[in-house]
Coordinates of C-alpha atoms and ligand atoms in Angstrom, one line a residue:
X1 CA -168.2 -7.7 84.7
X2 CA -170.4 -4.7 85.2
X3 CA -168.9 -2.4 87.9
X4 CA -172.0 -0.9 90.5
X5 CA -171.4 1.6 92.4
X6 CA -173.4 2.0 95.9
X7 CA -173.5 4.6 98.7
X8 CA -174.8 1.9 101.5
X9 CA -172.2 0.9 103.4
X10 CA -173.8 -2.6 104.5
X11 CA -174.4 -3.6 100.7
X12 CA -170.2 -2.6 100.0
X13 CA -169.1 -4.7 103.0
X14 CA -171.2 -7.8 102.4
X15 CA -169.7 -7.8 98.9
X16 CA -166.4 -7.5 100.9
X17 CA -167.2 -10.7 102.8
X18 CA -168.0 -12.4 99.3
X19 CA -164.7 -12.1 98.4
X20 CA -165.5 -9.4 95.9
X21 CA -163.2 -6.2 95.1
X22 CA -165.1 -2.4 96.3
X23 CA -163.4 0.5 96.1
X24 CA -163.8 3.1 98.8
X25 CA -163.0 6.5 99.9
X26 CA -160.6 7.3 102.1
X27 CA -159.8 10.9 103.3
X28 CA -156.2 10.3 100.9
X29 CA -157.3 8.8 97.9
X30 CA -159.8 6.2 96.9
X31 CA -158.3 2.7 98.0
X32 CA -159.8 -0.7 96.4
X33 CA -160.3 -2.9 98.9
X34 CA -160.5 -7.2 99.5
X35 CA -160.7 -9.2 102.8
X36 CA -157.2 -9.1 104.6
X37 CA -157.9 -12.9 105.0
X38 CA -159.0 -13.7 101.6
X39 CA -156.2 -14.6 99.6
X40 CA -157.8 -15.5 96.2
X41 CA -159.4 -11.8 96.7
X42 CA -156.3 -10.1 97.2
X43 CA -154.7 -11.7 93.7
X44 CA -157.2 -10.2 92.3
X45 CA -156.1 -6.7 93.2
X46 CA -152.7 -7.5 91.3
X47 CA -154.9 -8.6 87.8
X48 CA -157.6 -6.0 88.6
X49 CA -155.0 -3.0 88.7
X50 CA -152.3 -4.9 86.7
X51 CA -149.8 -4.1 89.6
X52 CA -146.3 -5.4 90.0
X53 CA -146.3 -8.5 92.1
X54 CA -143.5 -7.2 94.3
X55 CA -145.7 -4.2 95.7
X56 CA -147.4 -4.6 98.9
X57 CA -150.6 -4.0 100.1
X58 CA -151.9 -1.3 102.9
X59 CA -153.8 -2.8 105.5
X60 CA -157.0 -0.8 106.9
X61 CA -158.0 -0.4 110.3
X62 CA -161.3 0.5 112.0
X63 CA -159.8 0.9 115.1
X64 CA -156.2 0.8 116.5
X65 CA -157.2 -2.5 118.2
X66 CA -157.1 -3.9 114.8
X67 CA -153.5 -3.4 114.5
X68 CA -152.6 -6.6 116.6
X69 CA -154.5 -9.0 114.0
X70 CA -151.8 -8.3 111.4
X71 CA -148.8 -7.3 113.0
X72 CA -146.4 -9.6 115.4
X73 CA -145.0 -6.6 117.7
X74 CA -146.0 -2.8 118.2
X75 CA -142.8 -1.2 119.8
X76 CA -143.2 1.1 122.1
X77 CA -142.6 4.3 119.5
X78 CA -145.2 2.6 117.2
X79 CA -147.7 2.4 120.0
X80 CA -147.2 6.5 120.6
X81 CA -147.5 7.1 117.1
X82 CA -150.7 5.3 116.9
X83 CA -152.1 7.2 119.9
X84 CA -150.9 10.6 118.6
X85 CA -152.1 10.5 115.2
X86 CA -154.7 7.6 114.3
X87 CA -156.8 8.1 112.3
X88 CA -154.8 9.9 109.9
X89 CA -153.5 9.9 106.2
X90 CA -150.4 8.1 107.9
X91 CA -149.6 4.4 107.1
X92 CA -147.1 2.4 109.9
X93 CA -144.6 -0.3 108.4
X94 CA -144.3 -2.4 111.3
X95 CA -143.5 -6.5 111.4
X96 CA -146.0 -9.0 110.0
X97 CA -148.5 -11.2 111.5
X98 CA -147.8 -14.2 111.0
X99 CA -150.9 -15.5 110.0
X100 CA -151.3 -12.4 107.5
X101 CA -150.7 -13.9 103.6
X102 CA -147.1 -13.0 102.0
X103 CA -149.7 -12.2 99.3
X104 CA -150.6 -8.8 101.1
X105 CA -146.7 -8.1 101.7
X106 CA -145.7 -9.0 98.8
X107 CA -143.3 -11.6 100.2
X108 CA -142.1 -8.6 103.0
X109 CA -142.2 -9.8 107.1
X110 CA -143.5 -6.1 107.5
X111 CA -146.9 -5.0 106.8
X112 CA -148.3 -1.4 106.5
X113 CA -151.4 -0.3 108.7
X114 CA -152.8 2.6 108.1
X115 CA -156.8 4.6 109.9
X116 CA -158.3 6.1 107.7
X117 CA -159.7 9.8 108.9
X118 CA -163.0 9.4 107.1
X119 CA -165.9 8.9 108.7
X120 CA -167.4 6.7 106.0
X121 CA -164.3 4.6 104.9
X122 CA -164.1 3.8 109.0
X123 CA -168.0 2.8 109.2
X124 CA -167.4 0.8 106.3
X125 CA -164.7 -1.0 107.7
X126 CA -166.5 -1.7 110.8
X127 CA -169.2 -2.9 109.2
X128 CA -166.6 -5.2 107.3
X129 CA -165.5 -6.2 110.7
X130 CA -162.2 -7.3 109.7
X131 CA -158.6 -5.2 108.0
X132 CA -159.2 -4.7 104.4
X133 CA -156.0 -4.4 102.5
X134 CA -156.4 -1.9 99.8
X135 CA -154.2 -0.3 97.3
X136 CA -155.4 3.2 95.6
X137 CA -157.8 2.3 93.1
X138 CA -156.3 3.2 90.0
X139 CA -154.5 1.3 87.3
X140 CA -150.8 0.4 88.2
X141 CA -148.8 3.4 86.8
X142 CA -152.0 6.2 86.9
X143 CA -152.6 8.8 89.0
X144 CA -154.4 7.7 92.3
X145 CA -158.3 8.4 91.9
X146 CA -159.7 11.2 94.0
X147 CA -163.2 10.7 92.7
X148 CA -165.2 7.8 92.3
X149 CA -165.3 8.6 88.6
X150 CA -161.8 8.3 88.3
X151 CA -162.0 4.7 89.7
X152 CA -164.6 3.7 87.3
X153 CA -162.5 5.5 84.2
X154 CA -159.4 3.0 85.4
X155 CA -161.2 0.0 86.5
X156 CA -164.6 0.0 85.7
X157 CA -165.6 -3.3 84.4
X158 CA -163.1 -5.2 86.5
X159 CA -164.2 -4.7 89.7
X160 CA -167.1 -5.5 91.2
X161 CA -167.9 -2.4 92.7
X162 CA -167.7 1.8 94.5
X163 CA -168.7 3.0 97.5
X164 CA -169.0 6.8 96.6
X165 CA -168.6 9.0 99.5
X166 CA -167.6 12.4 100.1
X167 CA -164.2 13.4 98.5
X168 CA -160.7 13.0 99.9
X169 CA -159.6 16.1 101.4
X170 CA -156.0 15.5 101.2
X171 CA -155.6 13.8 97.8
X172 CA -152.3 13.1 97.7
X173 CA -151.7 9.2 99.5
X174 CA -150.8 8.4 102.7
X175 CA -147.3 9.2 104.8
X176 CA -145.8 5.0 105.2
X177 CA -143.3 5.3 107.8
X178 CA -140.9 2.5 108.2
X179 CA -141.4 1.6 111.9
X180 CA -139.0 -1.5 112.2
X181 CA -136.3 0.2 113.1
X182 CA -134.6 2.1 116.3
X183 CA -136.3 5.4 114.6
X184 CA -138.9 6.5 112.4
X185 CA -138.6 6.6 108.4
X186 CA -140.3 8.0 105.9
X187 CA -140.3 5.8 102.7
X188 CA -143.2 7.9 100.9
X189 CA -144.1 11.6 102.4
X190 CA -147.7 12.4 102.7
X191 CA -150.0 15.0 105.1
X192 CA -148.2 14.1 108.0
X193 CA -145.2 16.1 107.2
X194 CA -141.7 15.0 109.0
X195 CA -142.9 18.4 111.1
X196 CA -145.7 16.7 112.5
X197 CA -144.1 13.7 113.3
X198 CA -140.8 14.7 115.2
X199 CA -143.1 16.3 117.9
X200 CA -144.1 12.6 118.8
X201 CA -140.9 11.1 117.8
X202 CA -137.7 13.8 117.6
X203 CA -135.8 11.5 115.4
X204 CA -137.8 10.7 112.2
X205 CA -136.2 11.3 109.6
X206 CA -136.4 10.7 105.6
X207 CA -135.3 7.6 103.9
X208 CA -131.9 7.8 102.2
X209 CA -132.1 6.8 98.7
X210 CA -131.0 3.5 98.3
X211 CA -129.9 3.5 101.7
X212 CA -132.2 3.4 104.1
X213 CA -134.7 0.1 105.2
X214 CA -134.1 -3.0 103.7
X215 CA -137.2 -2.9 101.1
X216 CA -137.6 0.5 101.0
X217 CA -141.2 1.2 99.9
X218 CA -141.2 -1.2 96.8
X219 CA -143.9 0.9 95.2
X220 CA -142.0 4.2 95.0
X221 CA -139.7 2.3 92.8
X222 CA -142.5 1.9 90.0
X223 CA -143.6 4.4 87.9
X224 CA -146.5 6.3 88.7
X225 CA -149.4 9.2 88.0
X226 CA -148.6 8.9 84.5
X227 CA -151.6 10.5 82.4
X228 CA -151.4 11.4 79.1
X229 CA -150.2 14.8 79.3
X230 CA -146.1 15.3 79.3
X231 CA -145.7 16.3 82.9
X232 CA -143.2 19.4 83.4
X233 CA -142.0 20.9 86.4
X234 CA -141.7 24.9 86.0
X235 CA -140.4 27.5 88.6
X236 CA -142.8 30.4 86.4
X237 CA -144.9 29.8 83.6
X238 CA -142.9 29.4 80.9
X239 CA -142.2 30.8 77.1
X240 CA -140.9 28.0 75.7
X241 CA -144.1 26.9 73.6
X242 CA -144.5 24.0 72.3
X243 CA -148.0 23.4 71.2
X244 CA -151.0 25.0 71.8
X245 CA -152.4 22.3 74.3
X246 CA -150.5 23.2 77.1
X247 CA -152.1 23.5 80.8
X248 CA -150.8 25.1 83.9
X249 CA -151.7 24.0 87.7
X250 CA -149.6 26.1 90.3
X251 CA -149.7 28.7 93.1
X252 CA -149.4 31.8 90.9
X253 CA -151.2 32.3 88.1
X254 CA -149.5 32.3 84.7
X255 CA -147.4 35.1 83.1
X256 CA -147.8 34.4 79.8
X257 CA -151.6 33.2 80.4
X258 CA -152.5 33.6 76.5
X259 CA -149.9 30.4 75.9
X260 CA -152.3 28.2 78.0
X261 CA -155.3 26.3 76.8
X262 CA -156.4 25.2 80.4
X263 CA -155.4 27.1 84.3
X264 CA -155.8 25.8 87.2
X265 CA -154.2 28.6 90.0
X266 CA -154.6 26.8 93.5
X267 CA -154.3 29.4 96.5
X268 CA -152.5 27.2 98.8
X269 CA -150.2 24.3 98.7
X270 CA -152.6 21.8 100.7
X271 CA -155.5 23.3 97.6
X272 CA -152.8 22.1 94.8
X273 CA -152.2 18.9 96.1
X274 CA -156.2 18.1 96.8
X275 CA -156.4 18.8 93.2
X276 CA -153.4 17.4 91.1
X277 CA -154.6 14.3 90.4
X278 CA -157.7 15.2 89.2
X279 CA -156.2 18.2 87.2
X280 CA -154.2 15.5 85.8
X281 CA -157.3 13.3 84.8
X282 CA -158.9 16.6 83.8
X283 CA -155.7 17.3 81.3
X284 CA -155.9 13.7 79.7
X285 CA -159.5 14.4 79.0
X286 CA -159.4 17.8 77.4
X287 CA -157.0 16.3 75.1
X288 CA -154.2 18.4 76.2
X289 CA -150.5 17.4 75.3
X290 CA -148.3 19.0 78.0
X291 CA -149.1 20.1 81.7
X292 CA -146.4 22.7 83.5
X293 CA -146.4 22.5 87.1
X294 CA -145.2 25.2 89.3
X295 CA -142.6 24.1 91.7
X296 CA -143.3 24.5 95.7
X297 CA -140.9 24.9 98.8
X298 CA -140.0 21.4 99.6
X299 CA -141.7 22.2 103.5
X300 CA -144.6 20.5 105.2
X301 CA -147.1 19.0 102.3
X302 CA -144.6 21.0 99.7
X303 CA -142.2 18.0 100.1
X304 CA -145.3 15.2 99.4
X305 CA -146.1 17.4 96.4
X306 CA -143.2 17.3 94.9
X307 CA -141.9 13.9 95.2
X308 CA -145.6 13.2 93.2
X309 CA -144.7 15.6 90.7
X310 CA -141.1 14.2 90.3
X311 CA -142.0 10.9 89.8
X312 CA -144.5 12.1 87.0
X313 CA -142.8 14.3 85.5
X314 CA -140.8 13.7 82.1
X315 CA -137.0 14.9 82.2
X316 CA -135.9 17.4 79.5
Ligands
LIG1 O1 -153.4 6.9 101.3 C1 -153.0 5.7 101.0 O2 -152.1 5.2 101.4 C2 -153.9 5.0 100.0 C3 -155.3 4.8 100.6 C4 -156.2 3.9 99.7 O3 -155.1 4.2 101.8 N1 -153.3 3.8 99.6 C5 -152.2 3.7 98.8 O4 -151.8 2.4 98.5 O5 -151.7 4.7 98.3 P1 -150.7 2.1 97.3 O6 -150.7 0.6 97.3 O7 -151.1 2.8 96.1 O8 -149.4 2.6 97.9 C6 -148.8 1.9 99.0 C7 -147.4 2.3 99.2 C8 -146.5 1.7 98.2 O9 -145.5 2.6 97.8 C9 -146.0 0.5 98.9 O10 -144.8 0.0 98.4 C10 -145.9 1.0 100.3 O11 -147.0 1.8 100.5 N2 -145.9 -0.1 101.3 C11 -147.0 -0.9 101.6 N3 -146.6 -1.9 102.5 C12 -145.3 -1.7 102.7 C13 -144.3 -2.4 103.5 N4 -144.6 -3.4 104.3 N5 -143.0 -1.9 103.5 C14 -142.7 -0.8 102.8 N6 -143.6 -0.1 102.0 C15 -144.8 -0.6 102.0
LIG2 MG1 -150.9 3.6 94.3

């Protein structure tokens, strides 16, 4: 299969409604999308991306009047989370539409159903004119893609094709937050911090490990953002050398900047995580063997970065 890539937003949904795959951009990551409805579509997600069966699916939304398509109740704290943030890089576990495929849950009664904030992923949608459930287009295990390149280095060849649009500006995937419950959890943290959301609802709170919402997020079980490049967590750069294809992504720049073969000094926290998973691409390509990553404050988007960098990182 030879993957195309478009900008025209009428040529990627009609390929949509033929049951083909497009990936799209989103204002987290790229997602690559199939007809909600479509069941022989969505399967192909699982080959096309070799993910785990047991991983469900994020349902998109051009509108919140979507939402009632594919879930079977919107409580009362759901409903003021949708008004207070959608669109937003912020995905809602709520409970399952009937009619919506155990293929797009993964065998779950909840589904996730997340606006996108991006003007082009939305028009697309519309023009779609139905939910399109879309993972991140990347291959199960990689770092999500943040540029349409990225999507064709992972799946070109087995999908059909990209809407290329204006980059993510968050780059790091969405919030989900478990919404089945008597209070909001967060199963995966994202750009809507726990900050942001107890000013709507006081009593969010994070997921417990292994305690917390009967499924958890299945995918945070998997492992992920894995690139070719030994991942390392630092708290300063570092003078343990081990080769001489090291690189170095963090808030400050390097002490020892001689030991690096590749810098990338970001001059914010939201900059570092727009840029990690392309820095991590970028390693992979320049051949280079190990990547340190500086360590941030575990507040606001801090906490989303590290959890990405923990679950990527190799332990000493
Ligand atoms: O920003 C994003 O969320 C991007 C863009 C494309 O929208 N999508 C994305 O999808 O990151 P994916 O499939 O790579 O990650 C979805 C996460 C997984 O950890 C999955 O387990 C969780 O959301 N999830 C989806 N549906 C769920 C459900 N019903 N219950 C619990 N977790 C769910
Ligand atoms: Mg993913």
């Amino acid at each position: 299969m030879h993957t195309r890539t478009t900008t025209d937003i009428q040529i990627a949904a009609s390929a949509i409604r033929d049951g083909r795959l497009v990936a799209f951009p989103t204002e987290t990551v790229y997602g690559l999308g199939a007809r909600v409805g479509d069941s022989e579509a969505i399967k192909n997600i699982f080959i096309a991306k070799g993910r785990p069966p047991d991983n469900p699916l994020i349902v998109h939304v051009a509108e919140p009047s979507w939402i009632a398509g594919v879930t079977s109740s919107v409580s009362a704290m759901a409903a003021d989370l949708v008004d207070a943030f959608f669109p937003a890089p912020l995905t809602l576990v709520l409970p399952k539409h009937p009619d919506i495929s155990d293929n797009v849950s993964a065998g779950l009664k909840t589904i996730g159903v997340r606006m996108p904030d991006h003007e082009l992923a939305l028009a697309f949608l519309k023009a779609c004119g139905e939910p399109v459930a879309a993972p991140s287009a990347n291959q199960s295990g990689r770092p999500s893609p943040t540029t349409w390149e990225a999507v064709v280095d992972d799946l070109g060849g087995r999908i059909d094709l990209v809407l290329k649009g204006e980059s993510p500006r968050f780059g790091l995937e969405s919030t989900v937050l478990d919404c089945t419950g008597d209070h909001p959890v967060i199963l995966r943290p994202g750009s809507v911090t726990l900050e942001d959301l107890r000013l709507v609802v006081p009593t969010t709170r994070f997921a417990r490990e292994g305690l917390d919402s009967t499924a958890g997020s299945p995918g945070t079980r998997h492992p992920h953002y894995r690139g070719r490049a030994k991942l390392r967590i630092v708290d300063v750069a570092t003078r343990r050398i081990s080769t001489n294809r090291l690189a170095y992504i963090g808030l400050d720049p390097p002490t020892v900047p001689d030991a690096y073969a590749l810098v990338h000094v970001a001059d914010t926290v939201d900059r570092y995580a727009r840029k990690l998973f392309s820095f991590i691409r970028q390693c992979e390509k320049e051949d280079m063997e190990e990547l340190h990553c500086q360590r941030v404050g575990e507040s606001g988007i801090g906490r989303a970065l590290m959890d990405r960098l923990s679950r990527a990182s190799v332990a000493d």
